[in-house]
Amino acid sequence: METILVLDFGGQYKELICRAVRNLNVYAIIESGNISLGRVKEINPVGIILTGGPQSVYSENAPKCDERLFDLGVPMLGICYGMQLMTHMLGGEVSSGEVGEYGQVNVTCDFSESDLLNNIKLEFVALMSHRDVVSVPPPNFQVTAKSPNAIAVIENKNRKLYGVQFHPETRHTKFGKEIISNFLDVCGVVRKYRLKDYVSEKVESIRKHVGVKGVLLGLSGGVDSSVCAALLSKAIHGQLTCVFVDHGFMRKDEGDEIEKIFSKFDLNFIRVNAQERFLKAIEGVSDPERKRKIIGNEFVRVFEDESKKLGNIPYLAQGTIYPDIVESGGEFGSTIKSHHNVGGLPEKHNFDGLVEPLSGLFKDEVRKVGIKLGLPPNLVNRQPFPGPGLAIRVMGEVTHDKLEKLKQVDAIFRHELESLSKKPSQYFAVLTQTLSVGVKGDERTYDYVVALRAVSTDDFMTCEYSDLPNKLLRKISSKITSEVQGVSRVVYDISSKPPSTIEWE
């Protein structure tokens, strides 16, 4: 399969780069920027993209790639830090600019012929996020575009090496998709990547890996694990047991709803009610990373217990998707948050191996696979829900009383938003640790503050807050403070990602 290799230097948009390439029907994967030359040759990419990153390339411990990559004859595109790294390693100069450029900036093309800017308007807006600049391009590189304070694009057409100071992978850059597409043209790609091919390849891979042995799937009822169940059922029908662990952190009545849905499927479905077990496991724990890891560990222990009852099923399957892996940290990328099915998995467990058939897919791709596998749209398009559930939407220590309050608040919020003709991509409530003075029935109260979160996104890598009508927010706030005991104040989160994440913890 023709593959674009995305080398990560800690940039926040690496997933968007990968996804942008895939949306142009070319397979792309993310690896650490210091990947070995041997591993690159194993992957045999048709093109390489160097991501952005937070450091300065001239710093002593700045991340770098193997300099021999530039001599492979493989087309390369450096984005932001990636462009500066290419410049630095190939004999150009990078320095701190007098003025930084952040946000949308006008870029002016300055070229007679350009591979990257082919069929692009002479002026366009691009997303910049840099202070350092390329002050002197490497030898034999041509400057083909500039911004008010920096060189914006450099090209060496003979060696097929290119650099852009802006971020074409984001929707904030006009013609960003076209620029990436032009780079793919330089790579000579056929653009044959299709999800149906991924599914068929995974089915064969699962059959070869598992053989005739049994697989236990930790089913949460969310999109990822549901699609994973459908894919595994297609690949190894009759060998799959789905264990739904109700950890008590589900949304109101959700455990019963999940059982009702999957009881109709042609698979072995088991529900384990482990609410008290999980609540006790995180008793007194306030740190969100510890919560995630404890819950992840407890999940596996429950699966081990169920496996023993069923005669020791050798394989454990999980609905891990690509962003789970990327966000859980890498060589140069910081850990945004550990996912219970990645960072929380204990090193020692009683399973012979793991099966994670969705680990190469983004969320939108997972949904498309679910439809292709025949899952109902209302299940495939349901609200995203983290594995640790409401345990990471209760700030600080989790108690039964806090959970019940949050379940009621969340149910009211979600019910009211269901009436909208155009719903946000994701919406939920958070129980904060803040207590606030209020008045109910002429009496002073000192109760919890809850936060409401609704975002719009097409990739879940970035998002904008949803601009909900004031009238609707007023109605929701009134219902919550009237109907939920112990809540006196409601606030609405208007943060975007970045700098925030979608979840609070």
Coordinates of C-alpha atoms in Angstrom, one line a residue:
M1 CA 0.0 0.0 0.0
E2 CA 1.4 3.4 -0.9
T3 CA 2.1 5.3 2.3
I4 CA 2.9 8.8 3.4
L5 CA 5.1 8.8 6.5
V6 CA 4.4 11.6 8.9
L7 CA 7.3 12.2 11.3
D8 CA 6.2 13.8 14.6
F9 CA 8.3 16.5 16.3
G10 CA 5.7 17.3 18.9
G11 CA 3.3 19.3 16.8
Q12 CA -0.3 19.6 17.9
Y13 CA -1.6 19.1 14.4
K14 CA 0.1 15.8 13.4
E15 CA -3.2 13.9 13.4
L16 CA -4.7 16.5 11.1
I17 CA -1.8 16.1 8.7
C18 CA -2.3 12.3 8.6
R19 CA -6.1 12.6 8.2
A20 CA -5.8 15.3 5.5
V21 CA -3.7 12.9 3.5
R22 CA -6.1 10.0 4.0
N23 CA -9.0 12.1 2.9
L24 CA -7.1 12.4 -0.4
N25 CA -7.2 8.6 -0.7
V26 CA -3.6 8.0 0.3
Y27 CA -2.7 6.0 3.4
A28 CA -0.7 7.9 6.0
I29 CA 0.9 6.9 9.4
I30 CA 2.6 8.8 12.2
E31 CA 5.9 7.8 13.6
S32 CA 8.4 9.5 15.9
G33 CA 10.7 12.1 14.3
N34 CA 13.8 10.2 15.4
I35 CA 12.7 7.0 13.6
S36 CA 15.6 4.9 12.4
L37 CA 16.6 4.8 8.7
G38 CA 16.1 1.1 8.7
R39 CA 12.5 1.4 9.9
V40 CA 11.8 4.1 7.2
K41 CA 13.1 1.7 4.6
E42 CA 10.8 -1.0 6.0
I43 CA 7.8 1.3 5.7
N44 CA 9.0 2.3 2.2
P45 CA 7.0 5.5 2.0
V46 CA 6.2 7.3 -1.2
G47 CA 6.6 10.6 0.6
I48 CA 7.6 12.0 4.0
I49 CA 6.1 14.9 5.9
L50 CA 7.9 16.6 8.8
T51 CA 5.5 18.0 11.4
G52 CA 5.5 21.2 13.4
G53 CA 6.9 21.3 17.0
P54 CA 7.3 23.6 20.0
Q55 CA 11.1 23.9 20.1
S56 CA 13.7 25.9 18.2
V57 CA 15.8 23.8 15.8
Y58 CA 19.0 25.6 16.9
S59 CA 18.4 24.6 20.6
E60 CA 20.9 22.0 22.0
N61 CA 18.3 19.3 22.6
A62 CA 16.0 20.1 19.7
P63 CA 14.5 16.9 18.1
K64 CA 16.0 16.0 14.7
C65 CA 15.5 13.3 12.1
D66 CA 18.2 11.1 10.6
E67 CA 20.0 13.4 8.1
R68 CA 20.3 10.5 5.6
L69 CA 16.5 10.7 5.0
F70 CA 17.1 13.7 2.8
D71 CA 19.2 11.6 0.5
L72 CA 16.7 8.8 0.0
G73 CA 15.2 10.4 -3.1
V74 CA 11.8 10.3 -1.4
P75 CA 9.8 13.6 -1.7
M76 CA 9.7 15.5 1.6
L77 CA 7.5 18.3 2.9
G78 CA 8.4 20.2 6.1
I79 CA 5.6 22.0 7.9
C80 CA 6.5 24.9 10.3
Y81 CA 9.2 23.3 12.6
G82 CA 9.6 20.7 9.8
M83 CA 10.5 23.4 7.3
Q84 CA 12.9 25.0 9.8
L85 CA 14.5 21.6 10.5
M86 CA 15.0 20.9 6.8
T87 CA 16.6 24.3 6.5
H88 CA 18.9 23.9 9.5
M89 CA 20.0 20.4 8.5
L90 CA 20.7 21.3 4.8
G91 CA 22.9 24.3 5.3
G92 CA 20.4 27.2 5.6
E93 CA 19.9 29.5 8.6
V94 CA 17.0 29.7 11.1
S95 CA 16.8 32.5 13.6
S96 CA 14.4 34.2 16.0
G97 CA 12.2 36.6 14.2
E98 CA 11.7 40.2 15.3
V99 CA 7.9 39.7 15.1
G100 CA 6.1 36.4 15.6
E101 CA 3.1 35.4 13.4
Y102 CA 0.1 33.7 15.0
G103 CA -3.3 33.1 13.6
Q104 CA -4.4 33.8 10.0
V105 CA -1.8 35.7 8.0
N106 CA -1.7 36.8 4.3
V107 CA 0.7 34.8 2.2
T108 CA 1.9 36.2 -1.2
C109 CA 3.2 33.8 -3.9
D110 CA 6.5 34.9 -5.4
F111 CA 7.3 32.4 -8.2
S112 CA 7.3 31.7 -11.8
E113 CA 6.8 27.9 -11.4
S114 CA 6.0 26.0 -8.2
D115 CA 5.2 22.4 -7.5
L116 CA 3.5 23.2 -4.2
L117 CA 1.6 26.3 -5.2
N118 CA 0.4 25.0 -8.6
N119 CA -3.1 26.4 -9.4
I120 CA -3.1 28.4 -6.1
K121 CA -4.1 32.1 -6.1
L122 CA -1.3 34.7 -5.8
E123 CA -2.6 35.7 -2.4
F124 CA -4.2 33.5 0.3
V125 CA -4.7 33.3 4.0
A126 CA -2.8 30.7 6.0
L127 CA -2.6 29.7 9.7
M128 CA 0.8 30.7 11.2
S129 CA 2.1 29.8 14.6
H130 CA 5.8 30.7 14.8
R131 CA 8.4 33.1 16.1
D132 CA 11.5 31.5 14.5
V133 CA 12.0 32.1 10.8
V134 CA 14.0 30.8 7.9
S135 CA 16.4 33.7 7.4
V136 CA 18.6 32.0 4.7
P137 CA 17.2 29.1 2.7
P138 CA 19.4 26.1 2.1
P139 CA 21.6 26.0 -1.1
N140 CA 19.6 25.4 -4.3
F141 CA 16.2 26.2 -2.6
Q142 CA 13.9 28.7 -4.2
V143 CA 11.6 31.0 -2.1
T144 CA 8.2 30.7 -3.7
A145 CA 6.0 32.6 -1.2
K146 CA 6.4 35.1 1.6
S147 CA 4.3 36.4 4.5
P148 CA 4.7 39.9 6.0
N149 CA 7.4 38.8 8.4
A150 CA 8.8 35.5 7.1
I151 CA 9.6 33.2 4.2
A152 CA 6.5 31.2 3.8
V153 CA 7.4 28.5 1.2
I154 CA 10.7 27.1 0.0
E155 CA 11.3 24.4 -2.8
N156 CA 14.1 22.4 -4.2
K157 CA 12.3 20.8 -7.2
N158 CA 15.3 18.7 -8.3
R159 CA 15.5 16.9 -5.0
K160 CA 11.7 17.2 -4.4
L161 CA 12.2 18.8 -1.0
Y162 CA 9.7 21.4 0.1
G163 CA 8.9 23.5 3.2
V164 CA 5.9 25.7 4.3
Q165 CA 6.0 27.9 7.4
F166 CA 2.2 27.7 7.7
H167 CA -0.2 24.8 8.5
P168 CA -1.9 23.6 5.3
E169 CA -3.5 20.7 7.3
T170 CA -5.9 23.1 9.1
R171 CA -9.2 24.5 7.8
H172 CA -7.9 28.0 8.6
T173 CA -5.5 27.8 5.7
K174 CA -7.1 28.6 2.3
F175 CA -6.1 26.1 -0.3
G176 CA -4.4 23.9 2.3
K177 CA -6.0 20.8 0.9
E178 CA -4.8 21.8 -2.6
I179 CA -1.3 22.3 -1.4
I180 CA -1.1 18.9 0.3
S181 CA -2.7 17.4 -2.9
N182 CA 0.1 19.1 -5.0
F183 CA 2.7 17.5 -2.7
L184 CA 1.0 14.1 -3.2
D185 CA 1.2 14.6 -7.0
V186 CA 5.0 15.2 -6.6
C187 CA 5.1 11.8 -4.8
G188 CA 3.4 10.2 -7.8
V189 CA 0.7 8.5 -5.8
V190 CA -2.1 6.6 -7.4
R191 CA -4.6 7.4 -4.6
K192 CA -6.1 4.0 -4.1
Y193 CA -6.6 4.0 -0.4
R194 CA -10.2 3.0 0.4
L195 CA -11.8 2.1 3.7
K196 CA -13.4 -1.0 2.2
D197 CA -9.8 -2.2 1.4
Y198 CA -8.8 -1.5 5.0
V199 CA -11.7 -3.6 6.3
S200 CA -11.0 -6.6 4.0
E201 CA -7.3 -6.5 4.9
K202 CA -8.1 -6.3 8.6
V203 CA -10.5 -9.2 8.4
E204 CA -7.8 -11.4 6.8
S205 CA -5.2 -10.1 9.3
I206 CA -7.4 -10.9 12.3
R207 CA -8.1 -14.4 11.0
K208 CA -4.4 -15.1 10.6
H209 CA -3.5 -13.6 14.0
V210 CA -6.2 -15.3 16.0
G211 CA -6.7 -18.6 14.2
V212 CA -9.4 -20.7 15.8
K213 CA -8.9 -19.3 19.3
G214 CA -11.5 -17.2 21.2
V215 CA -11.5 -13.4 21.6
L216 CA -13.0 -11.4 24.5
L217 CA -14.0 -7.9 23.5
G218 CA -14.4 -5.2 26.2
L219 CA -17.6 -3.6 24.9
S220 CA -18.4 -0.1 26.2
G221 CA -21.3 0.5 23.9
G222 CA -19.6 3.5 22.4
V223 CA -18.9 4.0 18.7
D224 CA -15.4 2.5 18.7
S225 CA -16.1 -0.7 20.6
S226 CA -19.4 -1.2 18.8
V227 CA -17.7 -1.0 15.4
C228 CA -14.9 -3.2 16.7
A229 CA -17.5 -5.8 17.7
A230 CA -19.1 -5.8 14.2
L231 CA -15.7 -6.1 12.5
L232 CA -14.6 -9.0 14.8
S233 CA -17.9 -10.7 14.3
K234 CA -17.4 -10.5 10.5
A235 CA -13.8 -11.8 10.8
I236 CA -14.2 -14.6 13.4
H237 CA -17.9 -15.3 13.7
G238 CA -18.6 -17.7 16.6
Q239 CA -15.2 -17.0 18.3
L240 CA -16.2 -13.7 19.9
T241 CA -17.5 -13.0 23.3
C242 CA -18.5 -9.4 24.1
V243 CA -18.2 -8.4 27.8
F244 CA -19.9 -5.1 28.7
V245 CA -18.5 -3.9 32.0
D246 CA -21.0 -1.5 33.6
H247 CA -18.5 0.4 35.8
G248 CA -21.2 2.7 37.1
F249 CA -19.8 5.7 35.3
M250 CA -22.3 5.5 32.4
R251 CA -24.8 8.2 31.5
K252 CA -28.3 7.9 33.0
D253 CA -30.0 4.6 32.0
E254 CA -27.2 4.0 29.4
G255 CA -26.2 0.5 30.8
D256 CA -29.7 -0.8 30.1
E257 CA -29.8 0.8 26.7
I258 CA -26.6 -0.8 25.7
E259 CA -27.7 -4.2 26.9
K260 CA -31.0 -3.9 24.9
I261 CA -29.1 -3.0 21.7
F262 CA -26.5 -5.7 21.8
S263 CA -28.8 -8.4 23.0
K264 CA -30.2 -8.4 19.5
F265 CA -26.9 -9.0 17.8
D266 CA -25.7 -12.4 16.8
L267 CA -22.9 -12.7 19.4
N268 CA -22.2 -13.9 22.9
F269 CA -23.1 -10.8 25.1
I270 CA -22.3 -10.7 28.8
R271 CA -23.1 -7.8 31.1
V272 CA -21.0 -7.4 34.3
N273 CA -22.3 -5.1 36.9
A274 CA -19.2 -3.8 38.6
Q275 CA -20.3 -0.4 39.8
E276 CA -19.1 -0.7 43.5
R277 CA -15.9 -2.4 42.4
F278 CA -14.8 0.6 40.2
L279 CA -16.0 3.2 42.6
K280 CA -13.9 1.7 45.4
A281 CA -10.9 1.4 43.1
I282 CA -10.8 5.2 42.6
E283 CA -11.9 6.1 46.1
G284 CA -10.0 9.2 47.2
V285 CA -8.3 9.7 43.8
S286 CA -8.5 13.3 42.4
D287 CA -5.7 13.3 39.7
P288 CA -7.3 12.6 36.3
E289 CA -4.4 10.6 34.9
R290 CA -4.5 8.3 37.9
K291 CA -8.2 7.9 37.5
R292 CA -7.8 6.8 33.9
K293 CA -5.0 4.4 34.6
I294 CA -6.8 2.8 37.6
I295 CA -10.0 2.4 35.6
G296 CA -8.0 0.9 32.7
N297 CA -6.3 -1.5 35.0
E298 CA -9.6 -2.5 36.6
F299 CA -11.2 -3.1 33.2
V300 CA -8.5 -5.7 32.4
R301 CA -8.9 -7.4 35.7
V302 CA -12.6 -7.7 35.2
F303 CA -12.0 -9.1 31.7
E304 CA -9.5 -11.6 33.2
D305 CA -12.1 -12.8 35.7
E306 CA -14.7 -13.3 33.0
S307 CA -12.2 -15.1 30.8
K308 CA -11.5 -17.6 33.6
K309 CA -15.2 -18.3 33.9
L310 CA -15.4 -18.9 30.2
G311 CA -12.3 -21.3 30.2
N312 CA -9.5 -18.7 29.8
I313 CA -10.2 -16.9 26.5
P314 CA -6.7 -16.2 25.1
Y315 CA -7.2 -12.9 23.3
L316 CA -8.4 -9.5 24.5
A317 CA -9.8 -7.1 22.0
Q318 CA -10.2 -3.4 22.4
G319 CA -11.8 -0.5 20.4
T320 CA -8.6 1.5 20.4
I321 CA -8.5 4.0 17.6
Y322 CA -5.5 6.0 16.2
P323 CA -6.1 9.3 18.1
D324 CA -6.1 7.2 21.4
I325 CA -2.5 6.1 20.6
V326 CA -1.3 9.5 19.4
E327 CA -2.8 11.4 22.3
S328 CA -1.4 9.0 24.8
G329 CA 2.1 10.4 24.1
G330 CA 5.1 9.7 21.9
E331 CA 8.8 10.4 21.7
F332 CA 8.5 14.1 21.2
G333 CA 4.7 14.7 21.7
S334 CA 3.5 15.4 25.2
T335 CA 0.8 13.1 26.7
I336 CA -2.5 15.0 26.2
K337 CA -4.4 12.3 28.1
S338 CA -3.9 8.6 28.7
H339 CA -6.7 6.6 27.2
H340 CA -7.9 3.7 29.4
N341 CA -7.3 1.3 26.5
V342 CA -3.8 2.5 25.9
G343 CA -2.1 4.2 28.8
G344 CA -4.1 2.3 31.4
L345 CA -3.4 -1.2 30.2
P346 CA -1.2 -3.0 32.8
E347 CA 2.1 -4.5 31.5
K348 CA 1.2 -7.9 33.1
H349 CA -2.1 -9.5 32.2
N350 CA -3.3 -13.1 31.6
F351 CA -4.1 -12.7 27.9
D352 CA -1.9 -14.2 25.3
G353 CA -2.3 -11.1 23.1
L354 CA -4.3 -8.1 22.1
V355 CA -6.5 -7.5 19.1
E356 CA -7.1 -3.8 18.1
P357 CA -8.4 -3.8 14.6
L358 CA -9.3 -0.1 14.6
S359 CA -6.0 1.2 15.9
G360 CA -5.1 2.6 12.5
L361 CA -8.3 4.6 12.0
F362 CA -9.6 8.1 12.9
K363 CA -13.0 8.6 14.4
D364 CA -14.7 9.6 11.1
E365 CA -13.2 6.6 9.4
V366 CA -14.5 4.3 12.3
R367 CA -18.0 5.7 11.7
K368 CA -17.8 5.0 8.0
V369 CA -16.6 1.4 8.6
G370 CA -19.5 0.9 11.0
I371 CA -22.0 1.9 8.3
K372 CA -20.2 -0.4 5.8
L373 CA -20.5 -3.3 8.3
G374 CA -24.3 -2.7 8.6
L375 CA -24.5 -1.1 12.0
P376 CA -27.6 1.2 12.5
P377 CA -26.8 4.9 11.9
N378 CA -28.1 5.9 15.3
L379 CA -25.5 3.7 17.0
V380 CA -22.6 4.7 14.7
N381 CA -23.4 8.4 15.0
R382 CA -24.0 8.5 18.7
Q383 CA -22.3 10.9 21.0
P384 CA -18.6 10.1 21.7
F385 CA -18.1 8.9 25.3
P386 CA -14.8 8.3 27.0
G387 CA -14.0 4.9 28.4
P388 CA -13.7 6.1 32.0
G389 CA -17.1 7.7 31.5
L390 CA -18.4 10.2 34.0
A391 CA -15.5 9.5 36.3
I392 CA -13.5 12.1 34.3
R393 CA -16.4 14.5 34.1
V394 CA -16.6 14.6 37.9
M395 CA -13.7 16.9 38.8
G396 CA -11.6 15.7 41.7
E397 CA -12.7 12.7 43.9
V398 CA -15.6 10.7 42.5
T399 CA -18.4 9.7 44.9
H400 CA -21.8 8.1 44.4
D401 CA -23.5 11.3 45.3
K402 CA -21.5 13.4 42.8
L403 CA -22.2 10.8 40.1
E404 CA -25.9 10.9 40.6
K405 CA -25.9 14.7 40.5
L406 CA -23.9 14.7 37.2
K407 CA -26.1 12.0 35.6
Q408 CA -29.2 14.1 36.3
V409 CA -27.6 17.3 35.0
D410 CA -26.2 15.6 31.9
A411 CA -29.5 14.0 31.1
I412 CA -31.3 17.4 31.2
F413 CA -28.7 19.0 29.0
R414 CA -28.6 16.2 26.4
H415 CA -32.4 16.0 26.3
E416 CA -32.8 19.7 25.6
L417 CA -30.2 19.7 22.8
E418 CA -31.9 16.8 21.1
S419 CA -34.6 19.2 20.0
L420 CA -32.1 21.2 17.9
S421 CA -32.4 20.8 14.1
K422 CA -28.6 21.1 13.9
K423 CA -26.9 19.5 16.9
P424 CA -23.4 20.1 18.1
S425 CA -20.9 17.3 17.4
Q426 CA -20.5 16.6 21.1
Y427 CA -22.2 17.9 24.2
F428 CA -22.1 16.9 27.9
A429 CA -22.0 18.3 31.4
V430 CA -19.2 18.5 34.0
L431 CA -19.5 18.6 37.8
T432 CA -16.8 21.0 38.9
Q433 CA -15.1 21.1 42.3
T434 CA -16.3 24.7 42.9
L435 CA -19.0 25.4 45.4
S436 CA -21.0 28.6 45.0
V437 CA -23.3 30.6 47.2
G438 CA -26.9 30.6 46.0
V439 CA -30.5 31.2 47.1
K440 CA -33.3 28.7 47.0
G441 CA -36.6 29.2 48.8
D442 CA -35.3 32.3 50.5
E443 CA -32.5 30.2 52.1
R444 CA -28.8 30.5 51.5
T445 CA -27.2 27.5 49.7
Y446 CA -23.6 26.6 49.1
D447 CA -23.8 24.1 46.3
Y448 CA -21.9 22.8 43.2
V449 CA -21.2 24.6 40.0
V450 CA -21.8 22.6 36.9
A451 CA -20.3 23.4 33.5
L452 CA -22.0 22.7 30.1
R453 CA -19.8 21.9 27.1
A454 CA -21.0 21.7 23.4
V455 CA -18.6 21.7 20.5
S456 CA -18.6 21.6 16.7
T457 CA -16.0 19.7 14.8
D458 CA -15.5 17.4 11.9
D459 CA -12.4 15.6 13.1
F460 CA -12.3 15.8 17.0
M461 CA -8.7 16.9 16.7
T462 CA -9.8 20.5 16.8
C463 CA -13.1 22.1 17.7
E464 CA -15.0 25.4 18.2
Y465 CA -17.6 25.8 21.0
S466 CA -21.1 25.7 19.8
D467 CA -22.9 29.1 19.9
L468 CA -26.1 27.9 21.6
P469 CA -29.1 30.3 21.7
N470 CA -29.3 32.3 25.0
K471 CA -32.9 31.3 25.3
L472 CA -32.1 27.6 25.3
L473 CA -29.2 28.0 27.7
R474 CA -31.5 30.0 30.1
K475 CA -34.1 27.2 29.9
I476 CA -31.5 24.5 30.6
S477 CA -29.9 26.4 33.5
S478 CA -33.4 26.9 35.1
K479 CA -34.3 23.2 34.8
I480 CA -30.9 22.1 36.3
T481 CA -31.0 24.4 39.3
S482 CA -34.6 23.6 39.9
E483 CA -34.6 19.8 39.5
V484 CA -31.1 18.7 40.7
Q485 CA -30.5 18.9 44.4
G486 CA -27.1 20.3 45.4
V487 CA -26.5 22.4 42.2
S488 CA -26.9 26.2 42.4
R489 CA -25.0 27.6 39.4
V490 CA -24.6 26.7 35.7
V491 CA -21.8 28.0 33.4
Y492 CA -21.2 27.4 29.7
D493 CA -17.7 26.6 28.4
I494 CA -16.7 28.8 25.4
S495 CA -13.2 27.3 24.9
S496 CA -12.0 25.9 21.6
K497 CA -9.5 23.1 21.0
P498 CA -6.7 24.1 21.1
P499 CA -5.9 25.5 23.6
S500 CA -8.4 23.4 25.5
T501 CA -9.3 19.8 24.9
I502 CA -12.9 18.7 24.4
E503 CA -13.0 16.8 27.7
W504 CA -12.2 18.7 30.9
E505 CA -10.0 15.8 32.3

